[in-house]
Coordinates of C-alpha atoms in Angstrom, one line a residue:
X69 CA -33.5 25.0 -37.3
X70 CA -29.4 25.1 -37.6
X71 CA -28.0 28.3 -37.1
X72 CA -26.0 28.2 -40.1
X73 CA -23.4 30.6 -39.1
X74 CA -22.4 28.9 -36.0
X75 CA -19.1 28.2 -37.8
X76 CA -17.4 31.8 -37.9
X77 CA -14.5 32.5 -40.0
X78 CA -11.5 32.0 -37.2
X79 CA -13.2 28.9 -36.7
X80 CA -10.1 26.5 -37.6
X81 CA -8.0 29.2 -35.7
X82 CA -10.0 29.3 -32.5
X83 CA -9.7 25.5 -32.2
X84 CA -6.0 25.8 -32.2
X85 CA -6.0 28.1 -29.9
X86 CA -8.1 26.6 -27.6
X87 CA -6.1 23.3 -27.9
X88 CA -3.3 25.6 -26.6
X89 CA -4.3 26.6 -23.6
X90 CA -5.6 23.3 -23.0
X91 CA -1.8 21.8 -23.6
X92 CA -0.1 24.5 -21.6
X93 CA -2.3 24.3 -18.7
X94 CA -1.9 20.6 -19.0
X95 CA 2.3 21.0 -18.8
X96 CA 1.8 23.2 -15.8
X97 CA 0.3 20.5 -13.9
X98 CA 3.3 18.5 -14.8
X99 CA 6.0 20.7 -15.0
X100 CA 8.1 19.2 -12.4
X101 CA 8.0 16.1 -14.2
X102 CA 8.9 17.7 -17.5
X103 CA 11.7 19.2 -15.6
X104 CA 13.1 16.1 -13.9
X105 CA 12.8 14.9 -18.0
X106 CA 15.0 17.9 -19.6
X107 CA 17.7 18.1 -16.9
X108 CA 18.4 14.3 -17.3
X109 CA 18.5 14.4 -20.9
X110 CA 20.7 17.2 -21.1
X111 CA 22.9 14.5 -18.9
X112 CA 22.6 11.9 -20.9
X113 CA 23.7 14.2 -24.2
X114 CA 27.1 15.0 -22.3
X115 CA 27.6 11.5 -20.8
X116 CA 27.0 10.2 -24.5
X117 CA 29.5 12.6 -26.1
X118 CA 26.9 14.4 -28.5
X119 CA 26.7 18.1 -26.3
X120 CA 30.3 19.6 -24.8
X121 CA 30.5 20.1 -21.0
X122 CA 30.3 24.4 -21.3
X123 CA 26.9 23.5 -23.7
X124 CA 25.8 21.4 -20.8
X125 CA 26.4 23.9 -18.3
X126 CA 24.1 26.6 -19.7
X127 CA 21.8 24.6 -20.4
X128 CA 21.4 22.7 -17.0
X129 CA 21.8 26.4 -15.4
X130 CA 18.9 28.0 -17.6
X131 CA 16.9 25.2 -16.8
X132 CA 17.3 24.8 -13.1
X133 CA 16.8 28.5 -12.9
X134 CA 13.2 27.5 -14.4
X135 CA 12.6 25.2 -12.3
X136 CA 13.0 27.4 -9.5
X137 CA 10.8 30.4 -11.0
X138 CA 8.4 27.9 -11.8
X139 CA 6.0 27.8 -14.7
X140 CA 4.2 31.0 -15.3
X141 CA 7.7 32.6 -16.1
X142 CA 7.5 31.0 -19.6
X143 CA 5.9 33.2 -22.2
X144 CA 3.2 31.6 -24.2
X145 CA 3.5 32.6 -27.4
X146 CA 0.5 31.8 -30.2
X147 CA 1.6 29.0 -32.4
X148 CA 3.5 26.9 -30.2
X149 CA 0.9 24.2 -29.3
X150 CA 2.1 23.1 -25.8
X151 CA 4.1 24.3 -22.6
X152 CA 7.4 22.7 -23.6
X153 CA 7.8 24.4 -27.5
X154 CA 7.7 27.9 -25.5
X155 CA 10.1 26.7 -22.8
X156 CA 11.8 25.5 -25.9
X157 CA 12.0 29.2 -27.2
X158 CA 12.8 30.7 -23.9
X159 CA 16.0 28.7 -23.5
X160 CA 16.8 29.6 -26.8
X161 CA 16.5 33.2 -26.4
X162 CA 18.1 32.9 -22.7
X163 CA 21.0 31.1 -24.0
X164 CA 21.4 31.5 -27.6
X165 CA 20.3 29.7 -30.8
X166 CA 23.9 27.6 -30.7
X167 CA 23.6 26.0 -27.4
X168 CA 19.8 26.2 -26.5
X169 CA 19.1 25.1 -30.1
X170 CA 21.0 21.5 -29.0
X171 CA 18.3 21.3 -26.2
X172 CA 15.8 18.9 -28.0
X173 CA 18.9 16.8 -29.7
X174 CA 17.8 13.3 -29.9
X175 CA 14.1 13.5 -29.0
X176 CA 10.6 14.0 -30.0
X177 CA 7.6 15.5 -28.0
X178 CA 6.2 11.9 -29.0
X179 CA 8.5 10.0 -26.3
X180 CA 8.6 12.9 -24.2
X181 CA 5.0 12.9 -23.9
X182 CA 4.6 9.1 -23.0
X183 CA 7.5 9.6 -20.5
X184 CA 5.8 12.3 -18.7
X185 CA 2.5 10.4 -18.6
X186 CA 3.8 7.4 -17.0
X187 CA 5.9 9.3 -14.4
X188 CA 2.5 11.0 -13.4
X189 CA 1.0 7.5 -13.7
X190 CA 3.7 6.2 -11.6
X191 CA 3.6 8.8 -9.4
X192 CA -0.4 8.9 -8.9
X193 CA -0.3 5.6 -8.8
X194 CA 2.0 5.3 -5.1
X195 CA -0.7 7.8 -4.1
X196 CA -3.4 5.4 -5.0
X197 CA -1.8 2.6 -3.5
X198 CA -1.2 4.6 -0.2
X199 CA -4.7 6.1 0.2
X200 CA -6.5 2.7 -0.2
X201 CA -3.5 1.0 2.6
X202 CA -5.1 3.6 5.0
X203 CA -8.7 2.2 4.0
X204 CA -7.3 -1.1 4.8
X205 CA -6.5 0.3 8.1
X206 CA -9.4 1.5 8.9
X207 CA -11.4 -0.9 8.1
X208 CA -8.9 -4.0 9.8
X209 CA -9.0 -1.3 13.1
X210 CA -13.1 -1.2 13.1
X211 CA -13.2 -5.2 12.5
X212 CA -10.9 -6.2 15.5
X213 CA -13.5 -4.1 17.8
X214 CA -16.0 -6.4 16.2
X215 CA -14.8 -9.8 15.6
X216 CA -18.1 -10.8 18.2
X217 CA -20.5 -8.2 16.9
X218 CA -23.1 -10.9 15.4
X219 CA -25.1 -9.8 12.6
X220 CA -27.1 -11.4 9.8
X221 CA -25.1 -12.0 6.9
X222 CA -27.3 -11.1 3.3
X223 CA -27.7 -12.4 0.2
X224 CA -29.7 -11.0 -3.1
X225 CA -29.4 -7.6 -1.4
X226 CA -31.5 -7.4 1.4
X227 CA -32.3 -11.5 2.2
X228 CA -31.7 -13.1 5.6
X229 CA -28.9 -15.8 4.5
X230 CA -26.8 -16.9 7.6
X231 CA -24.9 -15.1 10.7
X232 CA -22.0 -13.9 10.6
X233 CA -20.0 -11.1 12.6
X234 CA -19.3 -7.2 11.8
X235 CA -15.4 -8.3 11.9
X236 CA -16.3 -10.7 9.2
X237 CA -17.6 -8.9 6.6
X238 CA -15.8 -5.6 7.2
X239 CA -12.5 -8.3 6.2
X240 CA -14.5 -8.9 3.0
X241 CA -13.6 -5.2 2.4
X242 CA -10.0 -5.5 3.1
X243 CA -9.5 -8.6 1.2
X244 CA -11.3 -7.3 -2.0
X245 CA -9.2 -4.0 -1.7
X246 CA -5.7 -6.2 -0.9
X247 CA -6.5 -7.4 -4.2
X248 CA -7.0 -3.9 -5.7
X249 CA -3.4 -3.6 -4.5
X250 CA -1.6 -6.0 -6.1
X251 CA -3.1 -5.4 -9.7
X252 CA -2.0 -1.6 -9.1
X253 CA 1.5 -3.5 -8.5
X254 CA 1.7 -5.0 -11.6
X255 CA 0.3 -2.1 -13.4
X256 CA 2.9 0.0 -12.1
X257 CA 5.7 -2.8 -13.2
X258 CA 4.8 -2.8 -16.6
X259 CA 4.5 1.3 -17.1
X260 CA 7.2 2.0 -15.1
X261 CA 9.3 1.1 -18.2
X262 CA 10.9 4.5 -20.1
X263 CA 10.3 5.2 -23.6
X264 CA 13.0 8.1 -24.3
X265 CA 15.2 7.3 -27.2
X266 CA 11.6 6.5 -29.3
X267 CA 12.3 9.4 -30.7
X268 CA 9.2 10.5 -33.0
X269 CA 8.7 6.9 -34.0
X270 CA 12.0 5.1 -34.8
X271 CA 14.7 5.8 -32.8
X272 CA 17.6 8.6 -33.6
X273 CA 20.9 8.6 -35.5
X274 CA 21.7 10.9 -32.2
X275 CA 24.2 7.8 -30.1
X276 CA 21.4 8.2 -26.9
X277 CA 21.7 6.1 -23.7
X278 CA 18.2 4.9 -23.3
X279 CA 19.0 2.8 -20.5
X280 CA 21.0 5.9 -19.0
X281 CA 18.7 8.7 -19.1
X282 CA 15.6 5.8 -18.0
X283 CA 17.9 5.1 -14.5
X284 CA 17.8 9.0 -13.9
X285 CA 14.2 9.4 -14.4
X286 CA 13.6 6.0 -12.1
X287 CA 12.3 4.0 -14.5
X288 CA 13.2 0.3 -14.6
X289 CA 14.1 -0.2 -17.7
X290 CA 13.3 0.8 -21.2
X291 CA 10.0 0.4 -23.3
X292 CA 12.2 -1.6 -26.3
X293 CA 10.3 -1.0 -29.1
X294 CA 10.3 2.5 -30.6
X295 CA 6.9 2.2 -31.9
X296 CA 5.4 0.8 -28.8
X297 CA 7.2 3.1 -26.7
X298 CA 6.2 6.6 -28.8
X299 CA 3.0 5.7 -29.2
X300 CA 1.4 3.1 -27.0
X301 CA -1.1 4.2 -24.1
X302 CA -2.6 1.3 -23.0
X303 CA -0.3 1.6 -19.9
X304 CA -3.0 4.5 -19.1
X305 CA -5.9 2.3 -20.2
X306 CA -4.6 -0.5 -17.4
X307 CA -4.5 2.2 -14.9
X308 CA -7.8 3.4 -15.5
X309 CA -9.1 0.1 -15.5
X310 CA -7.7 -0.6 -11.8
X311 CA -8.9 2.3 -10.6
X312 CA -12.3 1.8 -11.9
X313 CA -12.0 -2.3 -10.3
X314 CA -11.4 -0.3 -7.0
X315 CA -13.9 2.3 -7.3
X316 CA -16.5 -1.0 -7.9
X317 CA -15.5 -2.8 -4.6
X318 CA -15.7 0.6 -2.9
X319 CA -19.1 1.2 -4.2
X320 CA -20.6 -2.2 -3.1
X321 CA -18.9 -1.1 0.3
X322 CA -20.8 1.9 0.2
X323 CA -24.0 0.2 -0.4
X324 CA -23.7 -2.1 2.3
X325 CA -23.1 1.0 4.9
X326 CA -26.0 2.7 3.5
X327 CA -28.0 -0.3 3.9
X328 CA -26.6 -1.1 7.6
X329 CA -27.4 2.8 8.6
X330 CA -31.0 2.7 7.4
X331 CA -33.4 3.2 10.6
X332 CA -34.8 0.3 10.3
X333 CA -31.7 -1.6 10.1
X334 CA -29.8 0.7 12.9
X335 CA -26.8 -1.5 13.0
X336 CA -24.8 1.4 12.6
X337 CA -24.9 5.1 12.7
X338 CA -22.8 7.5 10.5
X339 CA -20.6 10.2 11.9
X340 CA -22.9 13.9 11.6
X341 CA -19.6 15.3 10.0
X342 CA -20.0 13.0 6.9
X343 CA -23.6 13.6 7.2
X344 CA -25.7 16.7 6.1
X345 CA -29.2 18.3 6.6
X346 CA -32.5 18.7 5.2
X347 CA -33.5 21.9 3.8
X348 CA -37.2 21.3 4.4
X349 CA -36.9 18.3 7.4
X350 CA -35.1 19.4 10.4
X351 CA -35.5 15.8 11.9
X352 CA -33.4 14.4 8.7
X353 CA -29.9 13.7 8.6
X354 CA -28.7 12.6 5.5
X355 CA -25.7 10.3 4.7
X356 CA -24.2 12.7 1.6
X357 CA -21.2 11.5 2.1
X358 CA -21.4 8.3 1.3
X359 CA -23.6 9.3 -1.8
X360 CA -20.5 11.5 -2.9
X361 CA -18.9 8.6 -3.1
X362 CA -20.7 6.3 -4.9
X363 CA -20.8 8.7 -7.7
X364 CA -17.3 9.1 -7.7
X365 CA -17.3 5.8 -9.3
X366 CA -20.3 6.7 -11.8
X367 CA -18.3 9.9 -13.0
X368 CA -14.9 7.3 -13.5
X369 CA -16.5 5.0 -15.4
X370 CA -17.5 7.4 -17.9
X371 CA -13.7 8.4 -17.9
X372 CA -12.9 5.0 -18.6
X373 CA -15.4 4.5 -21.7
X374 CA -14.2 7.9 -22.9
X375 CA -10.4 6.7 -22.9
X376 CA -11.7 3.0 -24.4
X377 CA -13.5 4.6 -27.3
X378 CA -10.8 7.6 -27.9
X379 CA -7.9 4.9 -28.4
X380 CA -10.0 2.4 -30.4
X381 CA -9.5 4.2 -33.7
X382 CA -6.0 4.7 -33.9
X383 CA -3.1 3.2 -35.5
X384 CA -0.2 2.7 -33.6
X385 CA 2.4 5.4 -33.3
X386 CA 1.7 8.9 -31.5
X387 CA -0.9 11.4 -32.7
X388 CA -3.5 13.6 -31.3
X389 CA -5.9 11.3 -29.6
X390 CA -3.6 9.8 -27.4
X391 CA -2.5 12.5 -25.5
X392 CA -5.9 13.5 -24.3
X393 CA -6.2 9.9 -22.5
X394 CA -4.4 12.1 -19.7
X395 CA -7.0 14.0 -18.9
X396 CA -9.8 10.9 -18.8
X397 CA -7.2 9.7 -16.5
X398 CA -6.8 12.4 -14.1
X399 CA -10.7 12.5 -14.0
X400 CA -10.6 8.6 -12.4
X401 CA -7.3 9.4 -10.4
X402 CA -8.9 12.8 -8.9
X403 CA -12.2 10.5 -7.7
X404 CA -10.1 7.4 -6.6
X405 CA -7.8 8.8 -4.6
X406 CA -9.8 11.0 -2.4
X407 CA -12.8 8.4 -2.2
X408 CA -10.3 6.0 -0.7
X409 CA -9.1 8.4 1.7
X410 CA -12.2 9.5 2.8
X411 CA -14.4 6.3 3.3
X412 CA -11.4 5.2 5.6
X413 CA -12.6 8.2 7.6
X414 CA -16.5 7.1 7.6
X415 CA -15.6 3.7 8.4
X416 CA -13.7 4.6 11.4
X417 CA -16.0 7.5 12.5
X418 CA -19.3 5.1 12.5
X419 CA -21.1 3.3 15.3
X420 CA -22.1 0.0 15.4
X421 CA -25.2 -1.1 17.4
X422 CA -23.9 -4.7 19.4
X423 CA -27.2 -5.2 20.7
X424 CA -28.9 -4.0 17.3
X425 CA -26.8 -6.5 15.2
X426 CA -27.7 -9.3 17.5
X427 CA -31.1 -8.7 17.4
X428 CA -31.6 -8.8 13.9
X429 CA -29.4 -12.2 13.5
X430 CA -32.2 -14.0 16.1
X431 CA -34.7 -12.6 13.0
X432 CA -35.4 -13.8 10.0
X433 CA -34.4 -17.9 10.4
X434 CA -30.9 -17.2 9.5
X435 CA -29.4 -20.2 11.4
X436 CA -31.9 -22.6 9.8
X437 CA -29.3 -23.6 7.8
X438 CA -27.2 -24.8 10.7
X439 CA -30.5 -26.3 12.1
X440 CA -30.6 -28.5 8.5
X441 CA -26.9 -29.3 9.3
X442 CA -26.8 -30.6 12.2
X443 CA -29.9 -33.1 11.4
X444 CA -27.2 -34.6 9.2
X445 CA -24.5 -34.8 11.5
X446 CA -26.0 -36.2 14.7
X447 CA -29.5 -37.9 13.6
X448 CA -27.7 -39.3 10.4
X449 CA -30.8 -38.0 7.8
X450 CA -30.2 -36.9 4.6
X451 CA -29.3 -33.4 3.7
X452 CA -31.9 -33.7 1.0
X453 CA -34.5 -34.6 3.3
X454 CA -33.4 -32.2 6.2
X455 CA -33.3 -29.6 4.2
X456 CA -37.1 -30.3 3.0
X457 CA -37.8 -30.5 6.7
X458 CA -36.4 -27.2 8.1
X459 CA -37.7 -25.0 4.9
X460 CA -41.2 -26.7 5.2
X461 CA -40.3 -25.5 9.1
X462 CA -39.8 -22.1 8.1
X463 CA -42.6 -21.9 6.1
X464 CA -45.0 -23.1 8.9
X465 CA -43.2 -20.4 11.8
X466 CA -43.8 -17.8 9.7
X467 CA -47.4 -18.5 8.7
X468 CA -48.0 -19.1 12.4
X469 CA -45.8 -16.1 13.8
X470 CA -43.8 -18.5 15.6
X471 CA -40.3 -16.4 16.3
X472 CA -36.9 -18.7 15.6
X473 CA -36.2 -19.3 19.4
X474 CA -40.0 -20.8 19.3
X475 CA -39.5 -24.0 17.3
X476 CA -39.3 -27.4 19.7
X477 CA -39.0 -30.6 19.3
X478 CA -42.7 -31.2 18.6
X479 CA -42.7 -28.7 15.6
X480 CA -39.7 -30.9 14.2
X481 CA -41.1 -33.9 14.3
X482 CA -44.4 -32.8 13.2
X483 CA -42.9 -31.6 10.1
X484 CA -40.9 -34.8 9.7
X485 CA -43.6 -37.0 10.2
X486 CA -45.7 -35.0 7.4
X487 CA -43.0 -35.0 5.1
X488 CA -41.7 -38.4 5.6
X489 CA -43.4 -40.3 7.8
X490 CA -39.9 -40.4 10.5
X491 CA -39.6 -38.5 13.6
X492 CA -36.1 -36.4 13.8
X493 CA -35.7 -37.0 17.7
X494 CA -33.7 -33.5 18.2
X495 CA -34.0 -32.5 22.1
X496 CA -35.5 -28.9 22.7
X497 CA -31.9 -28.4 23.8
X498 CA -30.1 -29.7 20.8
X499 CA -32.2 -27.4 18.7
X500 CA -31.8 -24.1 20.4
X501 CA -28.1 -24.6 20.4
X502 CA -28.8 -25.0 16.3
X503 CA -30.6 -22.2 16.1
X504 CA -28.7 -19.8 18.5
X505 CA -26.4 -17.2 16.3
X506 CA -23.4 -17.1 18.4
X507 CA -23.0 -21.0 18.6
X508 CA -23.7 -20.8 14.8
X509 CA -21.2 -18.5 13.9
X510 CA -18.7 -19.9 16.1
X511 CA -19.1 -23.3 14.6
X512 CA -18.4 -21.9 11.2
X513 CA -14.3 -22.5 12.1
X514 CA -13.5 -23.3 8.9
X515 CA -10.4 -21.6 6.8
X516 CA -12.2 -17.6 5.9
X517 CA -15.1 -18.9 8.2
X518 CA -17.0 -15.8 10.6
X519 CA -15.7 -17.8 13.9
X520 CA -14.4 -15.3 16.4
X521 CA -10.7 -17.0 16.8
X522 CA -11.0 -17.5 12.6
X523 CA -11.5 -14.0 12.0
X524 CA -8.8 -13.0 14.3
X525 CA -6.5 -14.8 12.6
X526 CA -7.5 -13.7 9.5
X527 CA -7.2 -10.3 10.7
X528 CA -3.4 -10.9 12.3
X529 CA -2.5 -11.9 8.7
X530 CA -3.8 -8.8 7.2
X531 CA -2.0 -6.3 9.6
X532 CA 1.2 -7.9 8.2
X533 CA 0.5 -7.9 5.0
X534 CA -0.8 -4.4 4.7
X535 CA 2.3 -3.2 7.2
X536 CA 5.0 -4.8 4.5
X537 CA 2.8 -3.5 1.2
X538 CA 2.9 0.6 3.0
X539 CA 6.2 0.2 3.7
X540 CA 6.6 -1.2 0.0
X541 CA 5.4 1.6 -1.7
X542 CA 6.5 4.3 0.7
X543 CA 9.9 3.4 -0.2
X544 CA 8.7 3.7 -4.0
X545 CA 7.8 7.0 -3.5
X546 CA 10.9 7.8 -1.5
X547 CA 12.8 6.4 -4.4
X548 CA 11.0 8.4 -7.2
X549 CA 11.9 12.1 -4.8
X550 CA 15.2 11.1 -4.6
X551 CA 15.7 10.8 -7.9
X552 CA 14.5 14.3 -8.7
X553 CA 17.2 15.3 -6.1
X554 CA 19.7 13.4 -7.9
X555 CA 19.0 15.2 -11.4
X556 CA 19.6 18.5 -9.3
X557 CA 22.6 17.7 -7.5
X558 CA 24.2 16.1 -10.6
X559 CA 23.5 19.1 -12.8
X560 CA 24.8 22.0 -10.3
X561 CA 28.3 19.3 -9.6
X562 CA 28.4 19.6 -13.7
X563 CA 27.8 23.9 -13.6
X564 CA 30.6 24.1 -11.1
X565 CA 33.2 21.6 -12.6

């Protein structure tokens, strides 16, 4: 049965109090952000006329002295919902009513909000990008030692399709996280866009300089529609989403390392630092690591249907709702970030088994294909009826425990003859050259093919690419620090003029 008194009299109260801390501790993990934001539109007011030079002076000095004392010297005081109404009061009291009272002149907490979000976006974002270049890295580093480690190449999970090489597939992963890459690039193209001078929802009679105050804070341009810009989040909703496409691509990585480091597999061996024990089997040694992050992507994908279903009921304009799509956000950021960084560790710590790899790619008919193939090319047959020929082939090794590197010339032809009535007239020598996974995987030459001189061009192409897309967003991120510095410098040459 309901308690019925679960509902106490300060319920209403308690919730708004509770919503407080929430929002301060959320400002503190921004505050430099918020910072950067007040200094340069305390700028912007006296490049624009509307605060005198002395007004901007004690303002930019109060304010850089909080910077410097950092957040906890603000005084939370009940009422004011979020970190930036007491900072509000504290500059006030520190400065007086007439000057510190100009401090919010021309803005609302509803385009300061969405500014702040999509620095820390933008800013998270570089991180992203960054982390998953060194996962490139890794994984390009670990290919080039094995661009001639031949393996079996799978399909439907765990089937025996055709070889391929270690080098090969590990540039599957690079490829599919190059392309996580550039949509983070145009993600961070369309949020880094400012939306000060939105005001609450239309603008301000205030003469602002959006285009001003968006060059100090980095931004690129402006977010032109007030509404849009004072109330739109699906910049956070993209981000999410890319982060989520990456944590996918990393999790069928992860599966594919779990399945490789099976011991009945043993094509490669995880490092014991990313490994842990049994509590009960001292002979186990369990690959946690890789489990920690596969759920990483579990736990963002809830994120993601949290921030989808909290924004789907909202009108457009600012409000409640939208400003807790922050903290869904931070949940995917906080498991994409350090996922990426740290499966670039496992992948360069494993071991791959050569002989192991090779082994397993003379198993399980995976060059029958090739076998089917070259029917066509040199005995001029059909593909149709070659490939009846080799799978009926197959079908007979198997039943007859007759190992790949066992089929003749006589079992060929016997087949053919049953089938249709036609020898093939492959030499024994013909055949094992067919049927042998290096030849087949060095035949495979073609554009994105496993060949060994394929892959290493392949593989000379991605260290470029990822070299030019680091250096890329390194120089973002320098960018985005020296603007901070800029805000600084501009606002003590303003206190001592």
């Amino acid at each position: 049965m309901l308690n019925e008194n679960w509902v106490t009299e300060n319920f209403e109260t308690d919730l708004a109090v509770a919503y407080q801390r929430e929002q301060c501790e959320e400002g503190k993990k921004t505050f430099d952000l918020e910072m950067h934001l007040h200094l340069a539109h305390v700028e912007m007011l006296l490049k624009q006329g509307i605060i005198s030079k002395e007004e901007a002076k004690l303002l930019l000095g109060a304010l850089l002295n909080v910077w410097e004392a950092g957040p906890d010297i603000i005084e939370i005081r009940e009422g004011r919902v979020d970190l930036y109404s007491n900072l509000e009061d504290y500059i006030v009291k520190a400065i007086g009513i007439d000057v510190g009272g100009k401090f919010h002149i021309g803005r609302s907490r509803n385009d300061m909000e969405c500014t702040i979000s999509r620095m820390l976006c933008r800013a998270y974002l570089i991180d992203f990008t960054l982390s998953v270049c060194g996962l490139i890295e890794s994984l390009i580093k670990k290919a080039s030692d094995h661009v001639d480690t031949v393996m079996p190449g799978y399909t439907h999970h765990s089937q025996h399709a055709q070889p391929t090489t270690m080098g090969h597939v590990l540039l599957w992963g690079v490829d599919s996280f190059l392309r996580d890459i550039d949509r983070a690039d145009t993600c961070f193209a369309r949020l880094n866009k400012s939306p000060m001078g939105a005001a609450a929802l239309c603008t301000t009679g205030f003469p602002v300089s959006r285009a001003y105050i968006a060059g100090l804070l980095g931004f690129s341009g402006v977010v032109e529609h007030s509404i849009d810009a004072a109330g739109s989040r699906d910049f956070a909703l993209e981000m999410g989403s890319v982060l989520s496409i990456f944590l996918s691509n990393l999790n069928r990585l992860s599966e594919l390392l779990l399945v490789w480091n099976i011991r009945e597999v043993g094509m490669i061996k995880m490092a014991g630092k990313h490994c842990s024990y049994s509590s009960i089997m001292p002979q186990k040694v369990n690959p946690v690591g890789i489990e920690m992050v596969r759920f990483a992507g579990t736990s963002a994908y809830g994120s993601l249907s949290a921030m989808f279903n909290n924004l789907k009921g909202t009108t457009p304009g600012n409000g409640r709702e939208p400003g807790h799509e922050d903290a869904f956000l931070a949940g995917i950021i906080e498991a994409a970030i350090p996922s990426a960084s740290y499966m670039g560790d496992i992948v360069a710590d494993m071991t791959v088994n050569k002989e192991r790899c090779l082994q397993l790619a003379k198993e399980g008919f995976s060059t029958m294909t090739e076998l089917a193939d070259e029917m066509v090319r040199s005995k001029g047959v059909s593909f149709y009826m070659a490939h009846k020929i080799v799978s009926k082939l197959a079908l007979l090794a198997v039943d007859q425990n007759i190992p790949c590197e066992g089929i003749t010339q006589d079992l060929v032809d016997g087949v053919a003859m049953e089938l249709f009535n036609r020898k093939i007239n492959m030499t024994d020598t013909e055949i094992k050259r067919a049927i042998d996974p290096v030849e087949n995987v060095k035949h495979h030459s073609l554009p994105g093919g496993p060949s060994f001189e394929e892959v290493k061009r392949m593989l000379a192409n991605r260290v470029q690419k990822v070299a030019e897309i680091r250096s890329d967003w390194e120089s973002r991120k320098k960018y985005q620090q020296s603007k901070i510095a800029q805000v600084k410098v501009l606002a003590n040459s303003i206190i001592k003029d």
